[in-house]
Coordinates of C-alpha atoms and ligand atoms in Angstrom, one line a residue:
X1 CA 107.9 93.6 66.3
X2 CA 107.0 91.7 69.3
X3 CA 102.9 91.7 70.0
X4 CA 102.9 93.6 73.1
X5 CA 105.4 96.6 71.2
X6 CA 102.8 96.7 68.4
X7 CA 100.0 97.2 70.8
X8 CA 102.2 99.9 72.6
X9 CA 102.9 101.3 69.2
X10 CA 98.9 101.6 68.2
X11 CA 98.7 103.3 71.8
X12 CA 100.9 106.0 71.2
X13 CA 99.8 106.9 68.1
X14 CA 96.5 106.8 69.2
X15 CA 97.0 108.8 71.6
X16 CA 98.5 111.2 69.2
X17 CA 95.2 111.0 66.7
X18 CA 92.5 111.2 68.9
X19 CA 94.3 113.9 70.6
X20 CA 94.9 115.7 67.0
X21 CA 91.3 115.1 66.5
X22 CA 90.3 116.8 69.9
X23 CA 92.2 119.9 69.4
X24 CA 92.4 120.5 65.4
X25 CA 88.7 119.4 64.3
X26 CA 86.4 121.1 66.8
X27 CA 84.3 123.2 65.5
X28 CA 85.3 126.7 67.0
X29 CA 81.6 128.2 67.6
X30 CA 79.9 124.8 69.3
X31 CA 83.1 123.1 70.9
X32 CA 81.7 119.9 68.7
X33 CA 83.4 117.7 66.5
X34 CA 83.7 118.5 62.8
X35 CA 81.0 116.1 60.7
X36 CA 84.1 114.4 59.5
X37 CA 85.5 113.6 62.5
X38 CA 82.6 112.6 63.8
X39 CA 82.0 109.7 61.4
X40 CA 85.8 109.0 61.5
X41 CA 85.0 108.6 65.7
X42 CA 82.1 106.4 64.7
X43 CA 84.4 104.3 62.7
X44 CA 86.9 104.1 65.8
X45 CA 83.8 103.1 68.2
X46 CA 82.5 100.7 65.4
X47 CA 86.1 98.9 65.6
X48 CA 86.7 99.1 69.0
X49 CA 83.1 98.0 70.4
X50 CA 83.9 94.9 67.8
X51 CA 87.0 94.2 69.4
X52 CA 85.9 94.3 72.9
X53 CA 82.9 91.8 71.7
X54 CA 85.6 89.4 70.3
X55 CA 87.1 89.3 73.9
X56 CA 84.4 89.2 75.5
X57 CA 82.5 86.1 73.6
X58 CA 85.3 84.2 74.8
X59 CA 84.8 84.7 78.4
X60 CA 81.8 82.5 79.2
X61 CA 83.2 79.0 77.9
X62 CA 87.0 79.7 78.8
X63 CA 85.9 80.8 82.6
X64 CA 83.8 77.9 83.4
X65 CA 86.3 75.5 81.9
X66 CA 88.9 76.8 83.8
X67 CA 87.1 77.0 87.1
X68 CA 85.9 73.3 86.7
X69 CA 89.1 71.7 85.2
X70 CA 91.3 74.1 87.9
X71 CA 88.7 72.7 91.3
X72 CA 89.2 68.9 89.9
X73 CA 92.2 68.9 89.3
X74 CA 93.1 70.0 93.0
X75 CA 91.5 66.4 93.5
X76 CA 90.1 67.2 96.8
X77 CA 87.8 69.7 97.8
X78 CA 90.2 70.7 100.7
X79 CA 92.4 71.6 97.8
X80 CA 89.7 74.1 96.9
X81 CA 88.8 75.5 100.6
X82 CA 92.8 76.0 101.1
X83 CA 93.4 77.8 97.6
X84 CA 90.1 79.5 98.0
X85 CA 90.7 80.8 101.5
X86 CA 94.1 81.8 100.5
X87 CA 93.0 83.9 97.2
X88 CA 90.2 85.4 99.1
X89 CA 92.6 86.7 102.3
X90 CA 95.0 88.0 99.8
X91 CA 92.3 89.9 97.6
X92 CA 90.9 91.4 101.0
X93 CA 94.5 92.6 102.3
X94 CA 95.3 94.3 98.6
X95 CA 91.9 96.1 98.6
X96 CA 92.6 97.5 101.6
X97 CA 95.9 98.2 100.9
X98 CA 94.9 100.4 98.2
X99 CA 92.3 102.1 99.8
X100 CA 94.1 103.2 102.5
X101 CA 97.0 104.7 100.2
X102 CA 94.2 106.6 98.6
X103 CA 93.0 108.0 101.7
X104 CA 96.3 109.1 102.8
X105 CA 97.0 110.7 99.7
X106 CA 93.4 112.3 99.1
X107 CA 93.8 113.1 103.4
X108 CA 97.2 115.0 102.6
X109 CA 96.8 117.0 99.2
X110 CA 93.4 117.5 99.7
X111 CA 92.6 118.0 96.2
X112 CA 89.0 119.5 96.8
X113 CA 90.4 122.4 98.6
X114 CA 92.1 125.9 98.0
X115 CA 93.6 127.3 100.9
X116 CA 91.6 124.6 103.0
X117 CA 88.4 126.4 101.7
X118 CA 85.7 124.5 99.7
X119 CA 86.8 124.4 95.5
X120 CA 84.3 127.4 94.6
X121 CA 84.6 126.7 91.0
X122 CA 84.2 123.0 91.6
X123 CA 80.9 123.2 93.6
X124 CA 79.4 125.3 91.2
X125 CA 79.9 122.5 88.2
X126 CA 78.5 120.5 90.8
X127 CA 75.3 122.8 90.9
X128 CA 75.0 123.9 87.5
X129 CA 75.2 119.8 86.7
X130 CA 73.2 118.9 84.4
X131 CA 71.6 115.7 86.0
X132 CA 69.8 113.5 83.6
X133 CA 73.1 112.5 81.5
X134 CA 74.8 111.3 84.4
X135 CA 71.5 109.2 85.8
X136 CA 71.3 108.0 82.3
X137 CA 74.9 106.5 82.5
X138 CA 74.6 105.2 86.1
X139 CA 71.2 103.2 85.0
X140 CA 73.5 102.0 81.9
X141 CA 75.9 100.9 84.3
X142 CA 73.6 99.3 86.4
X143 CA 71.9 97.3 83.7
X144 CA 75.3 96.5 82.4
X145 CA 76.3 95.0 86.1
X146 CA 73.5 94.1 87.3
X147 CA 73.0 96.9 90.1
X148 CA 77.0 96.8 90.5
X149 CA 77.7 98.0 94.0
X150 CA 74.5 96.6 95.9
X151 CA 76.0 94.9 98.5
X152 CA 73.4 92.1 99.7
X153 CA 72.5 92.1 95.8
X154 CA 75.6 90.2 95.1
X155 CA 74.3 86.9 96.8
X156 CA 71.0 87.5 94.7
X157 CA 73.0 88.3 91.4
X158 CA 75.1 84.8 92.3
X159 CA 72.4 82.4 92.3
X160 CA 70.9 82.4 89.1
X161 CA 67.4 81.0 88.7
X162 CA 67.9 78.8 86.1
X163 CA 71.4 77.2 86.0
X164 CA 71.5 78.1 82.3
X165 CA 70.8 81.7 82.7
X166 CA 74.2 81.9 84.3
X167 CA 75.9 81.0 80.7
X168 CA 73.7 84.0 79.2
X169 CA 74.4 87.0 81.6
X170 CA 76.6 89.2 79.7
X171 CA 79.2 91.0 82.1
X172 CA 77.7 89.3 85.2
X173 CA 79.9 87.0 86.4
X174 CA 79.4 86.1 89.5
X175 CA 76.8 83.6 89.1
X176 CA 78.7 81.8 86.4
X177 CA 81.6 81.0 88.9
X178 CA 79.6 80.0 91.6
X179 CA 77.2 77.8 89.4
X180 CA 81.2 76.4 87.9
X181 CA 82.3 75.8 91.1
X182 CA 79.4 73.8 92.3
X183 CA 79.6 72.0 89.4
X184 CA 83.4 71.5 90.1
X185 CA 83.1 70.5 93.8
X186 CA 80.4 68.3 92.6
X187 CA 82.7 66.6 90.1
X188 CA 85.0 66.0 92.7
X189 CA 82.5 63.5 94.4
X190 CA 80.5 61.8 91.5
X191 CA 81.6 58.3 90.1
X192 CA 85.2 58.3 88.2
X193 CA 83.6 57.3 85.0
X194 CA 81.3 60.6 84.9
X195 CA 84.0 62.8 86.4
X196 CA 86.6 61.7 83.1
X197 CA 83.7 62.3 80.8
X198 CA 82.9 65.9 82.2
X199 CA 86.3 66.8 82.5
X200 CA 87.6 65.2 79.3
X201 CA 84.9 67.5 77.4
X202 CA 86.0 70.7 79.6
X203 CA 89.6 70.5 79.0
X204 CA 88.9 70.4 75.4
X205 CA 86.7 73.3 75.7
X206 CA 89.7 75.2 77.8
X207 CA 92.1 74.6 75.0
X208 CA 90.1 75.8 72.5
X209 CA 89.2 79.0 74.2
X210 CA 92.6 79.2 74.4
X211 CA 93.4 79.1 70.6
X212 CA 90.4 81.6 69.7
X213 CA 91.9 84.5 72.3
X214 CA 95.0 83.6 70.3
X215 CA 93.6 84.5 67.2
X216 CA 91.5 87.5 68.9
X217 CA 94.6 89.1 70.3
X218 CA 96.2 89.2 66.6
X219 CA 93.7 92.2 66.2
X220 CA 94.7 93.8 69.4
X221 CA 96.3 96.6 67.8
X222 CA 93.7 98.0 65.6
X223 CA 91.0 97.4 68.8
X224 CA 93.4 99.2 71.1
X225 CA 94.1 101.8 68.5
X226 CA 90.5 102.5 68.3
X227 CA 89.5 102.2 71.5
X228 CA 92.2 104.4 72.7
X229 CA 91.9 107.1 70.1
X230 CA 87.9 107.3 70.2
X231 CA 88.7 108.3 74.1
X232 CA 92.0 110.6 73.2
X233 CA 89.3 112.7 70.9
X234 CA 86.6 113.0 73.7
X235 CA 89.1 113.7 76.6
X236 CA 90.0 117.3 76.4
X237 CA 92.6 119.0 78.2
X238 CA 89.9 122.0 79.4
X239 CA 88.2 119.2 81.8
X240 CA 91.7 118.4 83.2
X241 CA 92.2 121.9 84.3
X242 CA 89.3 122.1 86.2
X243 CA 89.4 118.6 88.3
X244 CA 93.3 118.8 87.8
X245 CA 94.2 118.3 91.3
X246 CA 92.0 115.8 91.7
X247 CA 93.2 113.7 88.4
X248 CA 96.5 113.5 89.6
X249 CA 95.7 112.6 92.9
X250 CA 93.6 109.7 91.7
X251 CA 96.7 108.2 89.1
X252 CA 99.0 109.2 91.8
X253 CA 97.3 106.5 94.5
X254 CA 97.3 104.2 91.1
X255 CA 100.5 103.9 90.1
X256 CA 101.7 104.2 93.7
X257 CA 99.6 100.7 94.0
X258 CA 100.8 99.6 91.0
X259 CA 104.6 99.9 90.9
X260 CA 105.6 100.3 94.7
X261 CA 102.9 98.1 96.7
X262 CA 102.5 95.2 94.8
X263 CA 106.1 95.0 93.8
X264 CA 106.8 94.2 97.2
X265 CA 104.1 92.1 98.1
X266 CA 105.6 89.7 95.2
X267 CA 109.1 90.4 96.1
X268 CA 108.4 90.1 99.7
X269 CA 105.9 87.6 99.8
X270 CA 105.7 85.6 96.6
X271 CA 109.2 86.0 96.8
X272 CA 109.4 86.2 92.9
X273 CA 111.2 88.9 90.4
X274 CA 109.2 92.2 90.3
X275 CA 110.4 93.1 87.0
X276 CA 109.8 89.2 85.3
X277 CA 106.0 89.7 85.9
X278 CA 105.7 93.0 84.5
X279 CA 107.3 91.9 81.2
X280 CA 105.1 88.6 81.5
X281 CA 102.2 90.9 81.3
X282 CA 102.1 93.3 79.5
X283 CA 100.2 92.6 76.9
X284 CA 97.0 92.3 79.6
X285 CA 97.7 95.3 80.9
X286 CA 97.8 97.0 78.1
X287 CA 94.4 95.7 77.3
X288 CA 92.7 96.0 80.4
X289 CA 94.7 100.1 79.8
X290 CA 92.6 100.7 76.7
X291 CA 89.2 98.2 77.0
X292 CA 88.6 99.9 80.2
X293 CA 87.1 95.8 81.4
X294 CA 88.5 94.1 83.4
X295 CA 86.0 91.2 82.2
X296 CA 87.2 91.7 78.6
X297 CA 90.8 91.7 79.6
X298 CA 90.6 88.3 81.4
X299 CA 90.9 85.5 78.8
X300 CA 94.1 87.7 78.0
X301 CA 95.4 87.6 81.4
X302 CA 94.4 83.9 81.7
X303 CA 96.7 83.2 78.8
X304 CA 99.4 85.4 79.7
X305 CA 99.4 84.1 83.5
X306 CA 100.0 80.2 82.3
X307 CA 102.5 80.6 79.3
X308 CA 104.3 83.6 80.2
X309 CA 104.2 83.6 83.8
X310 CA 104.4 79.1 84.2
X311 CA 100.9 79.5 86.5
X312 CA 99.8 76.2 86.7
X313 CA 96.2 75.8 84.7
X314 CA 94.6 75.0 88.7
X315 CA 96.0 77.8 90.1
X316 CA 94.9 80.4 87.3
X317 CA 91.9 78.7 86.4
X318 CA 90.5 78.7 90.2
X319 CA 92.4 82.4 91.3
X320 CA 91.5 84.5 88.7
X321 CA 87.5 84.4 87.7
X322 CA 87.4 85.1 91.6
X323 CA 89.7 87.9 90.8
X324 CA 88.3 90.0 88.1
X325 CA 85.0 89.5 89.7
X326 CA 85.6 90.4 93.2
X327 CA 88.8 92.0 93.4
X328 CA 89.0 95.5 92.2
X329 CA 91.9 97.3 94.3
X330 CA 92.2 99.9 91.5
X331 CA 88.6 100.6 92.1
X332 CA 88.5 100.3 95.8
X333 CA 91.2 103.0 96.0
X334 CA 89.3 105.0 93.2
X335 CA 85.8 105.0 95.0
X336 CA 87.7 106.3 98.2
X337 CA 89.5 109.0 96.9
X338 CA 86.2 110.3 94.5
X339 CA 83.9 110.1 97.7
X340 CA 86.6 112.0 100.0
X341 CA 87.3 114.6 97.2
X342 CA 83.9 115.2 96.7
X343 CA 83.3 115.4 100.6
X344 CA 85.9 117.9 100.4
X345 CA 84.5 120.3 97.6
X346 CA 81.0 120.3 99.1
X347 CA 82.7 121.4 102.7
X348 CA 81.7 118.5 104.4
X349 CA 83.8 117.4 107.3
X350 CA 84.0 113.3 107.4
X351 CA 85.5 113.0 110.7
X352 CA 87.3 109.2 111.4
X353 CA 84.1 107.2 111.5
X354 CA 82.9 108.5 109.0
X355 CA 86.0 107.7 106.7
X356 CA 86.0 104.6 108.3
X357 CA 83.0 103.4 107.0
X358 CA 84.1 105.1 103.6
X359 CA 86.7 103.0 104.0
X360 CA 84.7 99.9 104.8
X361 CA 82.0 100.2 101.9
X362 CA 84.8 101.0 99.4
X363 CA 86.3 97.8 100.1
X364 CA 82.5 95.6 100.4
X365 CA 80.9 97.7 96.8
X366 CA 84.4 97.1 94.9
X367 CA 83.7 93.0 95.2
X368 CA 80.2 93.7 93.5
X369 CA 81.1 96.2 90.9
X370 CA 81.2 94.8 87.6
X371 CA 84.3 94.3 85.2
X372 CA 82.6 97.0 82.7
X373 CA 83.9 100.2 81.8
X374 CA 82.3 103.7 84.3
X375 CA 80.9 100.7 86.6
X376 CA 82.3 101.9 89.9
X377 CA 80.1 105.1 89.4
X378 CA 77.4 102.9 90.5
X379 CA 79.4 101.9 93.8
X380 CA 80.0 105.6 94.0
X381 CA 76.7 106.6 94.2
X382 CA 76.1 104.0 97.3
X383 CA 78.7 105.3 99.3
X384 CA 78.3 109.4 98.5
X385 CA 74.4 108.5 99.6
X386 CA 75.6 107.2 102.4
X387 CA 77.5 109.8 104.1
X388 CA 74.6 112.2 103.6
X389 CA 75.2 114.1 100.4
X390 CA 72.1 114.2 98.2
X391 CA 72.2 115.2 95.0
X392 CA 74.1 111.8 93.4
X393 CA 73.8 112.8 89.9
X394 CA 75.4 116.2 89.7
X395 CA 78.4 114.4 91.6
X396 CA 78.3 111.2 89.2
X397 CA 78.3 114.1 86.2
X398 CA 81.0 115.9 87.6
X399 CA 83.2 112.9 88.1
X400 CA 82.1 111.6 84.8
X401 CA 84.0 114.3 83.0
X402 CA 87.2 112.6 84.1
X403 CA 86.7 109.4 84.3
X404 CA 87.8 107.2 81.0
X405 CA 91.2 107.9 81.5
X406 CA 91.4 107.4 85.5
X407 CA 89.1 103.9 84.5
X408 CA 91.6 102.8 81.9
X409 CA 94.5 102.7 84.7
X410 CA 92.5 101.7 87.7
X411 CA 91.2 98.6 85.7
X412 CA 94.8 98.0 84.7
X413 CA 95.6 98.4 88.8
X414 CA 92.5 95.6 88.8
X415 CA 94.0 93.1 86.7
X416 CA 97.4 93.4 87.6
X417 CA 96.3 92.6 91.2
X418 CA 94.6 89.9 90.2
X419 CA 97.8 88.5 88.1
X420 CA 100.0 89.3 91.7
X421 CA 97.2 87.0 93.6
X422 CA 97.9 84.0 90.9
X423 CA 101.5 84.1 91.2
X424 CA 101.6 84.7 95.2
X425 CA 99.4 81.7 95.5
X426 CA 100.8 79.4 93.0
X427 CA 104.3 80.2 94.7
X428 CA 102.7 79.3 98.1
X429 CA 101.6 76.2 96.6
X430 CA 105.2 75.2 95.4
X431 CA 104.7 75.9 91.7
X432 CA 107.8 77.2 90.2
X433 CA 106.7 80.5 88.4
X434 CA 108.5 83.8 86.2
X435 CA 111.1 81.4 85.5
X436 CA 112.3 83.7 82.8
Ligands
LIG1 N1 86.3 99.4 84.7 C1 86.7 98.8 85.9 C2 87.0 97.3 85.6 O1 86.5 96.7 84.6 C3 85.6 98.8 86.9 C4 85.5 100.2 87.4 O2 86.2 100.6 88.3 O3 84.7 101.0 86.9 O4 87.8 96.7 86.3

């Protein structure tokens, strides 16, 4: 079997286990787990928080090798302002392509409604929330993204104190890149001798990343099968009654996103083969599917990009860092369509300035929000504060009930964007790309 049909294979029949596990070994009093199953979930958490780690330790050296071997290779730093400029424009225009298909969507089924009267049953989970378990996760969140959605906190969160504290800020990347591509630019200008030393020793350290996320991703199918079926046995069906509507509204906008917008932006603009970049990757999005990180999923998607898709090592190396940072149109969309529904349940009317500046923070929070699994809760909060509702938690809980899944395939939506932005702008720079 090919690698990406084995990790589809652990999917499935994860899927099938942790859904087993959900319905068959409950305990019919409490609603609870069985003791067994509970360790055998522990085992699946064990395995899968070990797999995500393996990714993840990877991240640090094959990102800033990239960056700085991608910025000097462009030779010029108007190589870098033209590439940069371009990613950037294109990472804007997707974001708010997504959102707006989310507020169409959430605009036209109106999934907090019945009969265009407020979701009764909905607003009372909302009041009956209980509210410390949801604060708890949004602090998690926040100390795992570094206050995610703040908006002028990204700057602060960029510039790191010490230039070596950006090498040791787990899930924050954002001052890594920019401290990379100082260093890069910075390259570009010093004498050759030092530039051949510093880039001799980077492209070394870009290979070798390389070879260890080959290694890593010969265990992706016992990380995704855990990953996957630890979240199969905590997602029941009940939940998905309740916020039904809403669910299916959410994966609607995403896989509207996914397979009809940025189809043909690469047909139209990158004027590439829909159907060759899917197959060329796969195997990241089935990652970023079942790690729920975009973060974790991007030495994947780096490798996938240059030998599956032919993305030249500049193009990948500079585009996507920037990407799985700051461009989240799966989260974007996902921020819109929570803040609207939940607009919608409390019987607040958001007339069209006020969804225009739902609209407008989507888009600015989704650059901050980190590449970690639940982090756009954090971005949620901002925005549901913001158009006047109060009591933050009790949403956050509510949408918490739902969220792994809809996570799983907006973080898929993320990195798949990203993977569109690489191949539109290595095309635009005459790279020859999804040759086969
Ligand atoms: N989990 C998402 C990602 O890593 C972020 C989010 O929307 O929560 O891309």
């Amino acid at each position: 079997m090919k690698p990406w049909q084995q990790i589809l294979l652990a999917m499935v029949l994860a899927l099938v286990a942790g859904s087993c596990l959900n319905a068959y070994a409950t305990d019919g009093v409490t609603g609870e787990l069985m003791p067994w199953a509970t360790r055998l979930v522990a085992v699946f958490d064990f395995v899968g928080t070990l797999f995500m780690q393996l990714l993840k330790m990877v991240i640090v050296p094959l990102v800033f090798s990239s960056i700085i071997t991608g910025i000097a290779g462009l030779g010029k730093v108007e190589g870098f302002a033209r590439l940069g400029g371009k990613t950037l424009l294109y990472y804007a225009a997707t974001s708010l392509i997504a959102i707006l298909i989310g507020l169409c969507l959430v605009n036209m089924l109106q999934p907090g409604l019945v009969d265009g009267e407020p979701n009764a049953a909905i607003k009372e989970q909302i009041e009956n929330n209980e509210e410390t378990y949801a604060g708890n996760v949004v602090k998690k969140v926040e100390g795992d993204s570094g206050k995610g959605g703040a908006i002028w906190g990204i700057f602060l969160r960029m510039v790191p104190e010490n230039i070596f504290q950006a090498f040791g800020s787990n899930g924050q990347m954002l001052a890594l890149i920019f401290v990379a591509i100082l260093t890069a630019i910075g390259l570009i200008k010093i004498s050759d001798e030092g530039r051949k030393a510093v880039l001799g020793f980077m492209s070394g350290v870009n290979e070798l990343s390389m070879l260890i996320i080959q290694w890593v991703m010969m265990l992706a199918p016992i990380g995704v099968f855990a990953l996957v079926a630890e979240t199969a046995s905590a997602t029941g069906i009940e939940i998905i009654k309740v916020l039904g509507k809403y669910f299916f509204v959410v994966l609607a906008a995403l896989l509207t996103h996914l397979f009809v917008s940025m189809p043909i932006l690469l047909a139209v603009v990158g004027k590439v083969n829909p159907l060759r970049h899917y197959k060329a990757m796969l195997n990241p999005l089935m990652t970023a599917f079942s790690t729920a990180s975009s973060s974790a999923t991007l030495p994947v998607t780096m490798r996938a990009l240059r030998e599956k898709a032919g993305v030249s090592n500049r193009v990948s190396g500079t585009v996507l860092p920037l990407g799985a940072t700051v461009n989240m149109d799966g989260t974007a969309l996902y921020e819109c369509v929570a803040v609207m529904f939940v607009a919608q349940v409390l019987g607040l009317e958001l007339g069209f300035l006020e969804q225009f500046s739902v609209v407008t923070l989507a888009l600015l929070t989704s650059i901050g929000v980190a590449g970690v699994p639940s982090a756009s809760l954090v971005a949620i909060v901002i925005i549901i504060n913001n158009v006047g509702i109060a009591n933050s938690e009790a949403v956050i809980g509510l949408l918490l009930a739902v969220d792994r899944p809809l996570d799983m395939t907006r973080t898929a939506v993320n990195v798949f964007s990203d993977s569109c932005g690489a191949i539109i702008v290595a095309k635009s720079e005459g790279e020859d790309v999804l040759q086969a």
